[in-house]
Coordinates of C-alpha atoms in Angstrom, one line a residue:
M1 CA 0.0 -0.2 0.3
K2 CA 2.9 2.4 0.7
L3 CA 4.4 1.6 -2.7
W4 CA 1.3 2.8 -4.2
Q5 CA 1.3 5.7 -2.2
R6 CA 4.4 6.9 -3.5
L7 CA 4.0 6.2 -7.0
G8 CA 0.6 8.6 -6.3
A9 CA 2.7 11.7 -5.1
L10 CA 5.1 10.8 -7.5
M11 CA 2.5 11.4 -10.5
D12 CA 0.6 14.1 -7.8
P13 CA 3.0 16.4 -6.3
A14 CA 0.8 18.2 -4.5
A15 CA -0.7 14.9 -3.1
S16 CA 1.9 14.8 -0.7
D17 CA 1.1 15.5 2.9
S18 CA 5.3 15.9 3.8
S19 CA 5.9 19.5 4.8
K20 CA 9.6 19.5 4.6
Q21 CA 9.6 19.4 0.6
F22 CA 9.1 23.0 -1.3
S23 CA 6.0 22.5 -3.6
L24 CA 4.1 25.5 -5.5
G25 CA 0.9 23.1 -5.0
N26 CA 0.5 23.0 -1.4
R27 CA -3.0 22.4 -0.6
G28 CA -4.6 24.2 2.2
R29 CA -4.8 28.0 3.5
Q30 CA -3.6 30.6 1.1
P31 CA 0.2 31.6 2.2
N32 CA 0.7 35.0 3.8
S33 CA 2.9 35.7 1.0
E34 CA 0.1 35.9 -1.4
R35 CA -2.4 37.6 0.9
Q36 CA 0.2 40.4 0.8
G37 CA 0.8 40.0 -2.9
T38 CA -3.0 40.4 -3.0
E39 CA -3.3 43.3 -0.8
R40 CA -0.9 45.0 -2.6
I41 CA -2.4 44.4 -6.2
L42 CA -6.0 45.4 -4.3
R43 CA -3.7 49.0 -3.5
E44 CA -2.6 49.5 -7.0
V45 CA -6.0 49.2 -8.1
K46 CA -7.1 51.6 -5.4
G47 CA -4.7 54.3 -6.7
E48 CA -5.6 53.6 -10.2
T49 CA -9.0 54.3 -9.4
A50 CA -8.2 57.2 -7.7
A51 CA -6.0 58.4 -10.9
I52 CA -8.8 57.8 -12.9
G53 CA -11.0 59.8 -11.0
R54 CA -8.6 63.0 -10.9
R55 CA -8.3 62.8 -14.3
I56 CA -12.0 62.9 -15.0
E57 CA -12.1 66.3 -12.1
H58 CA -9.4 67.7 -14.3
L59 CA -11.2 67.1 -17.7
L60 CA -14.2 68.6 -16.3
A61 CA -12.4 71.6 -14.8
A62 CA -11.0 71.9 -18.3
Q63 CA -14.1 71.9 -20.1
E64 CA -15.3 74.8 -17.8
Q65 CA -12.1 76.7 -18.4
A66 CA -12.7 76.5 -21.8
R67 CA -15.7 77.9 -21.8
E68 CA -14.5 80.9 -19.8
Q69 CA -11.0 81.7 -21.5
E70 CA -10.2 82.0 -25.2
R71 CA -7.4 79.7 -25.1
P72 CA -8.4 76.1 -23.0
K73 CA -6.1 73.7 -21.9
P74 CA -4.9 71.6 -24.4
L75 CA -6.0 68.2 -23.5
E76 CA -2.7 66.3 -23.1
E77 CA -2.2 68.6 -20.3
V78 CA -4.9 67.3 -18.5
S79 CA -3.4 65.0 -15.5
D80 CA -4.0 62.0 -13.7
L81 CA -1.6 62.9 -10.9
S82 CA -2.5 64.1 -7.7
A83 CA -1.5 68.1 -6.8
K84 CA 0.1 66.4 -2.7
L85 CA 3.7 64.9 -3.4
D86 CA 3.5 62.2 -1.2
E87 CA 0.2 60.6 -2.7
N88 CA 2.3 60.9 -5.9
L89 CA 5.4 58.9 -4.5
E90 CA 3.0 56.2 -2.8
R91 CA 1.7 55.4 -6.1
I92 CA 4.6 55.2 -7.1
R93 CA 5.9 53.1 -4.3
T94 CA 2.8 50.3 -4.8
L95 CA 3.8 50.0 -8.8
F96 CA 7.4 49.4 -8.6
R97 CA 6.5 47.0 -5.5
A98 CA 9.0 49.5 -3.3
P99 CA 10.3 49.2 -0.6
A100 CA 10.9 45.2 -1.7
N101 CA 12.2 46.4 -4.8
K102 CA 15.7 47.8 -4.3
D103 CA 16.4 49.3 -7.6
L104 CA 13.9 52.2 -7.5
V105 CA 15.5 55.2 -5.6
I106 CA 13.6 58.0 -4.5
R107 CA 15.4 60.8 -3.6
E108 CA 13.5 63.3 -1.6
L109 CA 15.1 67.2 -1.5
Q110 CA 14.5 70.9 -1.5
I111 CA 14.5 73.1 -4.1
A112 CA 16.7 76.2 -2.7
T113 CA 14.0 78.8 -3.3
Q114 CA 12.5 80.8 -1.0
P115 CA 10.3 79.9 1.3
P116 CA 11.7 75.9 -0.2
L117 CA 10.2 74.2 -2.4
K118 CA 9.1 70.0 -1.4
A119 CA 10.3 67.7 -4.3
A120 CA 11.6 64.0 -5.2
I121 CA 13.8 62.7 -7.8
V122 CA 13.0 58.6 -8.8
F123 CA 14.7 56.9 -11.0
L124 CA 15.9 52.8 -11.3
E125 CA 19.4 52.5 -10.1
G126 CA 21.2 50.8 -12.9
M127 CA 19.8 52.2 -15.8
A128 CA 20.0 55.8 -14.8
K129 CA 23.4 57.6 -15.2
N130 CA 23.9 58.9 -11.8
E131 CA 27.0 61.5 -13.1
T132 CA 24.1 63.4 -15.0
I133 CA 21.6 63.0 -12.2
N134 CA 23.8 64.8 -9.5
N135 CA 25.5 67.2 -11.5
N136 CA 22.5 68.1 -14.2
I137 CA 19.4 67.4 -11.8
L138 CA 20.3 67.6 -8.2
G139 CA 22.8 70.2 -8.5
P140 CA 21.0 72.8 -10.1
L141 CA 17.8 73.0 -8.2
M142 CA 20.0 72.0 -4.5
L143 CA 22.3 74.9 -4.8
Y144 CA 21.6 77.5 -7.9
A145 CA 17.9 77.5 -7.5
H146 CA 17.9 80.5 -5.2
L147 CA 19.3 82.6 -8.2
D148 CA 16.5 82.7 -10.1
H149 CA 14.0 85.4 -9.2
H150 CA 11.6 84.0 -11.3
L151 CA 10.8 81.6 -7.9
Q152 CA 11.6 84.3 -5.3
P153 CA 8.1 85.2 -3.1
A154 CA 6.4 88.1 -4.9
P155 CA 5.3 91.0 -2.8
P156 CA 1.5 91.7 -2.4
Q157 CA 1.8 94.2 -5.1
L158 CA 3.3 92.2 -8.0
P159 CA 1.6 89.2 -9.7
A160 CA 1.3 85.5 -8.7
L161 CA 4.5 83.6 -9.2
R162 CA 5.3 81.4 -11.7
D163 CA 4.4 78.0 -12.4
P164 CA 7.1 76.4 -11.1
L165 CA 7.1 73.4 -13.1
R166 CA 7.7 75.6 -16.3
V167 CA 10.5 77.5 -14.6
V168 CA 12.5 74.2 -13.4
T169 CA 12.4 72.5 -17.0
E170 CA 12.6 76.0 -19.0
R171 CA 15.5 77.6 -16.2
L172 CA 17.0 75.5 -13.9
L173 CA 17.7 72.1 -15.8
P174 CA 21.0 72.0 -18.3
T175 CA 20.0 68.8 -19.6
N176 CA 19.4 68.0 -23.4
Q177 CA 16.2 66.6 -22.7
A178 CA 13.3 67.8 -20.2
A179 CA 9.8 67.7 -20.4
A180 CA 6.9 67.5 -18.4
K181 CA 4.3 64.5 -18.0
Y182 CA 1.2 64.5 -16.7
L183 CA 0.1 60.7 -16.9
M184 CA 1.4 58.4 -14.7
H185 CA 2.1 55.8 -17.0
E186 CA 4.0 57.8 -19.6
I187 CA 6.1 58.6 -15.8
T188 CA 6.7 55.3 -15.1
S189 CA 7.3 54.2 -19.0
A190 CA 10.4 56.9 -18.7
I191 CA 11.8 55.6 -15.6
L192 CA 11.7 52.1 -17.0
Y193 CA 13.8 53.5 -19.7
G194 CA 16.3 55.0 -17.6
D195 CA 15.2 58.8 -16.9
T196 CA 14.4 60.8 -14.0
A197 CA 11.5 61.9 -12.9
I198 CA 11.4 64.9 -11.0
L199 CA 7.7 65.8 -8.7
I200 CA 7.0 68.9 -7.1
D201 CA 4.4 68.9 -4.0
G202 CA 1.6 71.4 -5.3
C203 CA 2.4 70.3 -9.0
N204 CA -0.3 67.6 -10.6
A205 CA 2.8 66.9 -13.1
A206 CA 6.2 65.6 -13.3
V207 CA 9.5 66.7 -15.2
V208 CA 11.2 64.0 -16.9
C209 CA 14.8 64.1 -17.9
E210 CA 17.1 62.6 -20.4
T211 CA 19.7 60.5 -17.8
K212 CA 19.7 56.8 -19.3
G213 CA 23.1 55.3 -18.6
F214 CA 22.6 51.4 -18.6
P215 CA 25.4 49.0 -20.1
L216 CA 26.0 49.2 -23.4
R217 CA 28.3 47.2 -25.9
S218 CA 30.2 49.2 -28.3
V219 CA 30.3 49.1 -32.3
S220 CA 32.2 46.0 -33.2
E221 CA 32.3 44.1 -36.6
P222 CA 29.7 41.7 -38.0
K223 CA 29.6 38.1 -37.0
Q224 CA 27.7 36.7 -39.5
E225 CA 28.1 38.9 -42.7
Q226 CA 31.4 39.1 -42.7
A227 CA 32.9 41.0 -46.0
V228 CA 36.2 41.8 -47.2
R229 CA 35.3 45.3 -49.1
G230 CA 33.0 47.3 -47.6
A231 CA 31.9 48.6 -43.8
H232 CA 32.7 46.6 -41.1
D233 CA 30.3 47.9 -38.2
A234 CA 27.7 46.4 -37.3
F235 CA 24.2 46.6 -34.9
N236 CA 24.7 46.3 -31.2
E237 CA 21.6 46.2 -28.6
S238 CA 21.5 49.6 -28.3
F239 CA 18.2 50.8 -30.6
R240 CA 20.0 54.2 -30.5
I241 CA 22.9 53.7 -31.6
N242 CA 21.6 51.2 -34.4
V243 CA 19.5 54.4 -35.9
A244 CA 21.9 56.2 -35.5
L245 CA 24.6 54.0 -37.8
V246 CA 21.9 54.2 -40.0
R247 CA 21.5 58.0 -40.1
K248 CA 25.3 58.2 -40.6
R249 CA 24.8 56.8 -44.0
L250 CA 21.1 58.7 -45.3
K251 CA 22.0 62.3 -44.4
D252 CA 18.3 63.0 -45.4
P253 CA 15.4 64.6 -43.5
R254 CA 12.9 62.7 -45.1
L255 CA 14.6 59.6 -43.4
V256 CA 11.8 59.1 -40.0
T257 CA 11.6 56.8 -37.0
E258 CA 8.8 56.1 -35.5
I259 CA 8.6 54.3 -32.3
I260 CA 5.7 51.9 -30.9
E261 CA 5.5 49.8 -27.9
A262 CA 5.6 46.3 -28.2
G263 CA 4.6 43.8 -24.8
E264 CA 2.9 44.3 -22.3
V265 CA 5.6 43.1 -20.2
T266 CA 8.7 44.0 -21.8
R267 CA 7.4 47.8 -23.6
T268 CA 10.0 47.4 -26.0
Y269 CA 10.9 49.8 -28.2
V270 CA 10.0 49.0 -31.9
G271 CA 11.4 51.5 -34.4
I272 CA 10.2 51.6 -38.1
T273 CA 12.2 53.8 -40.2
Y274 CA 11.6 54.4 -43.9
L275 CA 12.2 57.1 -46.4
D276 CA 9.3 59.5 -46.4
G277 CA 8.3 60.0 -50.1
I278 CA 9.8 57.0 -51.2
A279 CA 8.3 54.0 -49.6
A280 CA 4.9 53.5 -50.3
P281 CA 2.5 55.1 -47.7
K282 CA 0.4 51.8 -47.8
L283 CA 3.2 49.5 -46.8
V284 CA 4.4 52.2 -44.0
E285 CA 0.8 51.9 -42.5
E286 CA 0.8 48.4 -42.9
V287 CA 3.8 47.4 -40.8
K288 CA 2.7 50.2 -38.3
R289 CA -0.7 48.2 -38.3
R290 CA 0.8 44.8 -37.5
V291 CA 3.4 46.1 -34.7
G292 CA 0.8 48.2 -33.0
G293 CA -1.8 45.1 -32.8
L294 CA 0.4 42.7 -31.1
K295 CA -0.9 41.7 -28.1
L296 CA 1.8 39.5 -26.2
D297 CA 3.4 39.8 -23.1
Y298 CA 7.7 39.3 -24.3
V299 CA 8.7 40.9 -27.1
G300 CA 12.4 40.2 -26.4
E301 CA 14.5 40.9 -29.9
A302 CA 14.1 40.8 -33.3
G303 CA 13.5 37.1 -34.2
I304 CA 10.3 37.1 -31.8
L305 CA 9.0 40.3 -33.7
E306 CA 9.8 38.9 -37.2
Q307 CA 7.5 35.6 -35.8
M308 CA 4.8 37.8 -35.1
I309 CA 4.2 40.1 -38.2
E310 CA 4.8 37.9 -41.1
D311 CA 2.2 36.6 -43.5
R312 CA 3.1 33.4 -43.0
P313 CA 4.4 32.1 -39.4
Y314 CA 4.5 28.8 -40.2
S315 CA 6.7 28.8 -43.3
L316 CA 9.9 27.6 -43.8
F317 CA 11.2 30.3 -45.2
P318 CA 11.7 33.6 -44.1
Q319 CA 9.6 36.7 -45.0
A320 CA 11.4 39.4 -43.8
L321 CA 15.3 39.9 -44.0
V322 CA 17.4 39.5 -40.9
T323 CA 20.6 41.6 -41.1
E324 CA 23.5 43.4 -38.6
R325 CA 24.8 45.3 -41.4
P326 CA 23.6 49.4 -41.5
D327 CA 24.8 49.7 -44.6
R328 CA 22.4 46.8 -46.4
V329 CA 19.4 48.4 -44.0
A330 CA 20.7 51.9 -45.7
G331 CA 20.2 50.2 -49.0
Y332 CA 17.0 48.9 -49.2
L333 CA 15.8 52.0 -47.5
S334 CA 16.7 53.9 -50.6
E335 CA 14.8 51.3 -52.8
G336 CA 11.4 51.9 -50.7
T337 CA 11.7 49.4 -48.1
V338 CA 10.9 49.2 -44.5
A339 CA 13.4 48.9 -41.8
I340 CA 12.1 47.7 -38.0
F341 CA 14.6 47.8 -35.2
A342 CA 14.0 46.4 -31.8
D343 CA 16.0 47.6 -28.4
N344 CA 17.9 45.2 -27.1
S345 CA 18.6 43.3 -30.6
P346 CA 21.6 43.6 -32.7
A347 CA 19.6 43.3 -35.6
A348 CA 17.4 44.8 -38.4
L349 CA 14.4 43.5 -40.3
V350 CA 13.7 44.5 -43.7
V351 CA 10.3 44.5 -44.8
P352 CA 9.1 43.1 -47.7
V353 CA 11.9 40.7 -49.0
T354 CA 11.7 38.8 -51.7
W355 CA 13.7 35.4 -52.5
W356 CA 16.6 37.2 -54.7
A357 CA 17.3 39.4 -51.8
L358 CA 18.2 36.5 -49.4
M359 CA 20.8 35.2 -52.0
Q360 CA 22.2 38.8 -52.1
T361 CA 25.4 40.2 -50.2
S362 CA 26.3 43.9 -49.3
E363 CA 29.7 42.6 -51.1
D364 CA 27.7 42.3 -54.2
Y365 CA 27.8 46.0 -54.9
H366 CA 30.9 46.7 -53.6
L367 CA 32.6 44.4 -56.6
R368 CA 32.5 45.3 -60.1
W369 CA 29.3 44.0 -61.8
P370 CA 31.0 40.6 -63.3
I371 CA 32.5 39.1 -60.3
G372 CA 28.9 39.9 -58.6
I373 CA 27.0 38.1 -61.4
F374 CA 29.4 35.2 -60.9
L375 CA 28.8 35.0 -57.1
R376 CA 24.8 35.2 -57.3
W377 CA 25.1 32.5 -59.8
L378 CA 27.3 30.1 -57.8
R379 CA 25.2 30.4 -54.6
L380 CA 22.0 29.6 -56.6
A381 CA 24.1 26.5 -57.8
A382 CA 25.2 25.9 -53.9
I383 CA 21.4 26.0 -53.8
A384 CA 20.2 23.3 -56.3
I385 CA 23.5 21.1 -55.1
A386 CA 22.5 21.2 -51.6
L387 CA 18.8 20.3 -51.9
T388 CA 19.4 17.5 -54.9
A389 CA 22.5 15.9 -54.2
G390 CA 21.5 13.3 -52.0
A391 CA 18.4 12.6 -53.3
I392 CA 19.5 12.3 -57.1
Y393 CA 22.4 9.7 -55.8
I394 CA 19.5 8.0 -54.3
A395 CA 17.4 7.5 -57.1
A396 CA 20.4 7.0 -59.2
V397 CA 21.3 3.5 -57.0
N398 CA 17.9 2.5 -56.4
Y399 CA 16.0 3.4 -59.8
H400 CA 17.6 4.5 -62.6
H401 CA 21.0 2.9 -63.0
E402 CA 21.1 3.4 -66.6
M403 CA 22.3 7.2 -65.6
I404 CA 25.1 6.0 -64.1
P405 CA 28.2 5.2 -66.4
T406 CA 29.5 1.7 -65.8
E407 CA 32.7 2.1 -64.8
L408 CA 31.3 4.8 -62.0
M409 CA 28.5 2.1 -60.9
L410 CA 31.3 -0.6 -60.8
S411 CA 33.0 1.7 -58.1
I412 CA 30.1 2.5 -56.2
A413 CA 29.2 -1.2 -56.1
A414 CA 32.5 -2.2 -55.1
S415 CA 32.6 0.8 -52.5
R416 CA 29.4 -0.7 -50.9
E417 CA 29.7 -4.1 -51.1
Q418 CA 30.6 -4.6 -47.6
V419 CA 28.4 -1.9 -46.0
P420 CA 25.3 -3.3 -44.5
F421 CA 22.8 -0.7 -44.3
P422 CA 20.8 0.0 -47.6
A423 CA 21.5 3.3 -49.8
A424 CA 18.7 5.5 -48.6
L425 CA 19.2 4.4 -44.5
E426 CA 23.4 4.9 -45.0
L427 CA 22.8 8.5 -46.4
L428 CA 20.1 9.3 -43.7
T429 CA 22.2 8.2 -41.4
M430 CA 25.5 10.2 -43.1
E431 CA 23.2 13.3 -42.9
F432 CA 22.2 13.4 -39.1
A433 CA 25.6 12.7 -38.0
F434 CA 26.4 15.9 -40.2
E435 CA 23.9 18.0 -38.8
L436 CA 24.7 16.8 -35.5
V437 CA 28.2 17.9 -36.0
K438 CA 27.5 21.1 -37.4
E439 CA 24.8 22.0 -34.5
A440 CA 27.8 20.5 -31.9
G441 CA 30.1 22.8 -33.0
T442 CA 27.9 26.3 -33.2
R443 CA 26.9 25.1 -29.8
I444 CA 30.2 24.3 -27.8
P445 CA 32.2 27.3 -26.6
S446 CA 34.4 28.8 -29.3
I447 CA 37.7 27.4 -27.7
I448 CA 37.3 24.0 -28.3
G449 CA 34.3 24.3 -31.3
P450 CA 36.8 23.8 -33.9
T451 CA 38.1 20.9 -32.4
I452 CA 34.6 18.8 -32.1
G453 CA 33.9 19.9 -36.0
I454 CA 37.7 18.3 -36.7
V455 CA 37.2 15.1 -34.5
G456 CA 33.3 14.6 -35.6
G457 CA 34.0 15.5 -39.4
L458 CA 37.3 14.1 -40.0
I459 CA 38.2 11.8 -37.7
L460 CA 34.7 9.8 -36.9
G461 CA 33.9 9.9 -40.6
Q462 CA 37.5 8.3 -41.2
A463 CA 36.7 5.5 -38.6
A464 CA 33.1 5.2 -40.2
V465 CA 34.7 4.2 -43.6
Q466 CA 37.2 2.2 -42.2
A467 CA 35.0 0.4 -40.6
K468 CA 32.9 -0.7 -43.7
L469 CA 30.3 1.0 -41.6
F470 CA 29.7 3.8 -44.8
S471 CA 30.9 4.2 -48.4
P472 CA 33.1 6.9 -49.3
I473 CA 31.1 8.1 -52.1
V474 CA 28.2 8.9 -49.3
V475 CA 30.8 10.9 -47.5
I476 CA 31.6 12.5 -50.4
I477 CA 28.2 13.2 -51.4
T478 CA 27.1 14.3 -47.7
A479 CA 30.2 16.5 -47.3
I480 CA 29.4 18.3 -50.8
A481 CA 25.7 18.9 -49.7
G482 CA 26.8 20.8 -46.3
L483 CA 29.3 23.0 -47.9
A484 CA 26.8 24.1 -50.6
A485 CA 24.1 24.5 -48.2
S486 CA 27.0 26.8 -46.0
A487 CA 27.2 29.0 -49.3
V488 CA 23.9 30.6 -48.8
P489 CA 24.7 33.9 -47.3
N490 CA 21.3 34.1 -45.1
Y491 CA 21.0 32.2 -42.1
A492 CA 17.1 31.7 -41.7
T493 CA 17.3 30.3 -45.8
A494 CA 20.2 27.8 -44.9
F495 CA 18.3 25.9 -42.4
S496 CA 15.4 25.9 -44.5
L497 CA 17.6 24.4 -47.1
R498 CA 19.0 22.0 -44.6
I499 CA 15.4 20.7 -43.6
L500 CA 14.2 20.4 -47.2
R501 CA 16.9 18.0 -48.3
F502 CA 15.6 15.2 -46.0
I503 CA 12.4 15.9 -47.7
F504 CA 13.9 15.7 -51.0
I505 CA 15.9 12.6 -50.3
A506 CA 12.8 10.8 -49.0
F507 CA 10.8 11.6 -52.2
A508 CA 13.6 10.5 -54.0
M509 CA 13.7 7.0 -51.5
V510 CA 9.9 6.4 -52.8
L511 CA 9.6 7.7 -56.3
G512 CA 13.0 8.2 -57.7
L513 CA 13.9 11.2 -60.2
Y514 CA 9.9 11.4 -60.4
G515 CA 9.6 12.1 -56.7
L516 CA 12.6 14.7 -56.7
A517 CA 10.7 16.4 -59.7
A518 CA 7.0 16.6 -58.0
V519 CA 9.3 18.0 -54.6
A520 CA 11.2 20.6 -56.7
F521 CA 7.7 21.7 -58.7
G522 CA 5.7 21.8 -55.5
L523 CA 8.6 24.2 -53.8
M524 CA 8.6 26.5 -56.9
V525 CA 4.6 26.5 -56.9
Y526 CA 4.7 27.3 -53.2
L527 CA 7.5 29.9 -53.6
S528 CA 5.6 31.5 -56.3
G529 CA 2.3 32.1 -53.2
L530 CA 4.5 33.0 -51.0
R531 CA 4.1 36.7 -49.7
S532 CA 6.1 39.0 -48.0
F533 CA 4.1 42.6 -46.7
G534 CA 1.8 42.0 -50.2
V535 CA 4.6 41.5 -52.4
P536 CA 5.4 38.2 -54.6
Y537 CA 8.0 36.3 -53.0
L538 CA 9.6 35.5 -56.2
S539 CA 9.5 39.2 -57.5
P540 CA 10.0 40.4 -60.2
L541 CA 10.2 36.8 -62.2
A542 CA 7.2 35.9 -60.7
P543 CA 5.0 37.5 -61.6
R544 CA 7.6 38.9 -64.5
R545 CA 8.1 42.4 -64.6
P546 CA 9.9 44.0 -67.1
P547 CA 12.7 45.1 -66.8
I548 CA 14.3 42.7 -64.4
P549 CA 16.8 44.5 -62.5
D550 CA 19.2 43.5 -59.8
A551 CA 17.5 40.0 -59.2
V552 CA 19.5 37.0 -60.7
N553 CA 22.1 39.4 -62.8
R554 CA 23.7 42.3 -60.8
P555 CA 23.5 44.8 -63.5
G556 CA 26.5 47.9 -63.7
I557 CA 25.6 50.4 -61.0
M558 CA 25.4 53.1 -63.8
N559 CA 22.1 51.3 -64.9
M560 CA 20.2 51.1 -61.8
E561 CA 18.2 53.9 -62.7
M562 CA 15.0 53.0 -61.6
R563 CA 13.8 51.8 -57.8
P564 CA 12.5 48.0 -57.6
A565 CA 8.9 48.0 -59.3
H566 CA 7.5 45.3 -56.9
L567 CA 7.8 48.0 -54.0
R568 CA 5.7 50.6 -55.2
P569 CA 8.1 53.3 -54.3
V570 CA 6.5 56.9 -54.5
D571 CA 9.4 58.1 -56.4
Q572 CA 10.4 55.5 -58.5
R573 CA 13.6 57.2 -60.3
R574 CA 16.7 56.3 -58.5
Q575 CA 19.5 58.0 -60.3
Q576 CA 19.7 60.1 -63.7
D577 CA 20.0 58.9 -67.1
P578 CA 22.6 59.1 -67.5
S579 CA 24.1 58.9 -64.0
R580 CA 27.6 60.0 -65.6
V581 CA 26.8 62.9 -67.3
W582 CA 30.6 62.5 -69.1
D583 CA 29.1 59.7 -71.3
Q584 CA 26.3 62.2 -72.4
P585 CA 27.0 62.9 -76.2
A586 CA 27.7 66.5 -76.6
G587 CA 24.9 68.4 -77.4
A588 CA 22.5 65.7 -76.5
K589 CA 18.8 67.0 -74.4
K590 CA 18.6 65.6 -71.0
K591 CA 16.2 62.9 -71.2
D592 CA 15.1 64.4 -67.4
Q593 CA 14.8 68.1 -68.9
P594 CA 10.8 69.3 -70.0
E595 CA 10.1 70.0 -73.6
P596 CA 9.3 73.9 -73.8
P597 CA 5.8 74.7 -74.0
D598 CA 5.5 74.8 -78.0
G599 CA 7.5 71.6 -78.4
R600 CA 10.6 73.4 -80.1
G601 CA 14.2 73.0 -78.6
G602 CA 15.2 75.3 -75.8

């Protein structure tokens, strides 16, 4: 009987009567810690209810003021804060779970006026820069405020004092960014992002100052998209630095960055960057609709955001270009795309994207056009090899012997004579082992990663061949297919090809070359119907939109006058024709010069 009780306790830990073991499923009365949490939530709800009541009262007062005065109070200045400093601080303590939360710092002080004004500054330790707070906030308020005559007590015959909040913002704070905030959620959001809030007794608003000082990684070289020629700077985890790296390359006032918060818990800054006057307004609105319509708690970085906003989240193929290179983002923005930056993410998303863009690199444009064409065709050949090498081998060995020359067929048969496994099982096992070695080399620390790759790829492969477990031809085919898949420049696309390789082999095992052709045909049909933010995935080849610039081939830079038509840019012309003015024949009229009204020459 005890044995069954023990088994029941293992299957249902909540049924255990042991008081010595920790469990989240203990039955009985609510623990004191949980009751305290419930009371804290009730206090928070009570505070928010009171804030809503205060805002309604302020709205009614503003409406009454609008009736009596010519200049009504702006709606954004209607506050939900109390005029009492203690009530506002207690509300902030409740929201940030103080005093349990030791990161919250509340520094009460007196502004050096006559008489002094009671105030407090609020910030998060580690998120704000202490030097900025001491020199640009505490120093002016506590030491130099008495020098400002606007805060001195006025004699009875003079008008009333000016608004202390406005005087603090305009005269006492030497910070580059300081603004008045009238809603508590705006104040807490600013504090969470590293700013400092200043609350003054008697004012139903707060001054928020720019004091961000959280640790940042410096700009370094790209890790995945390395290039011999071109820029060597890459994005880091700072949203502002990433936007600045792009703006350094596009010195155009039309470059717009709109910020949307994503994630109920993370409240991640998501920047939507585009060139106004070039990017299609319909595309910009669709990107903002998708990002702003997300209802989830956690948006940690661009990878999560990509899965949430793409057209088909269950597709194997990426529908957004993930890049860590600012020069690539700047180039795509100039064509009419939209870039999405997520805070805490060292990469940017470029939408919409086509299959051909995933096959391109920034180095294609830094090299002469014959080299760029050669590299693009080499990558397309690598994709074909990665997908079909193993499948063609299985189809030829199992079904289509006549495809293989006699000498080669005899050599393959001799090498497989002592192998105990069928050809299909042999190839699948070797492919799985290769993927295992590749994944292990990626996840193991970099110090011993190359050693694991050498041991797994060379020593184990050689030992397996000598032990007659695998034939040498299978090892060669697996290595060639793996190298070809690694030649794909886009990381997510390379993963898709690695999975598709097994599907091609499976169909070739059943139907031979007919199965391979069926999978290839189905893949082309699927890619033709796939879309990225409304743009066909195989544009401009399917549907065909002549002319077809910069897709399979790489034309000369001087011949790329027009932006991609499938992006529907507002300004379709990228450069003049001819872009090299000395190529224009002497006396010839410029193509972009309008004709005179009477049709005669100038």
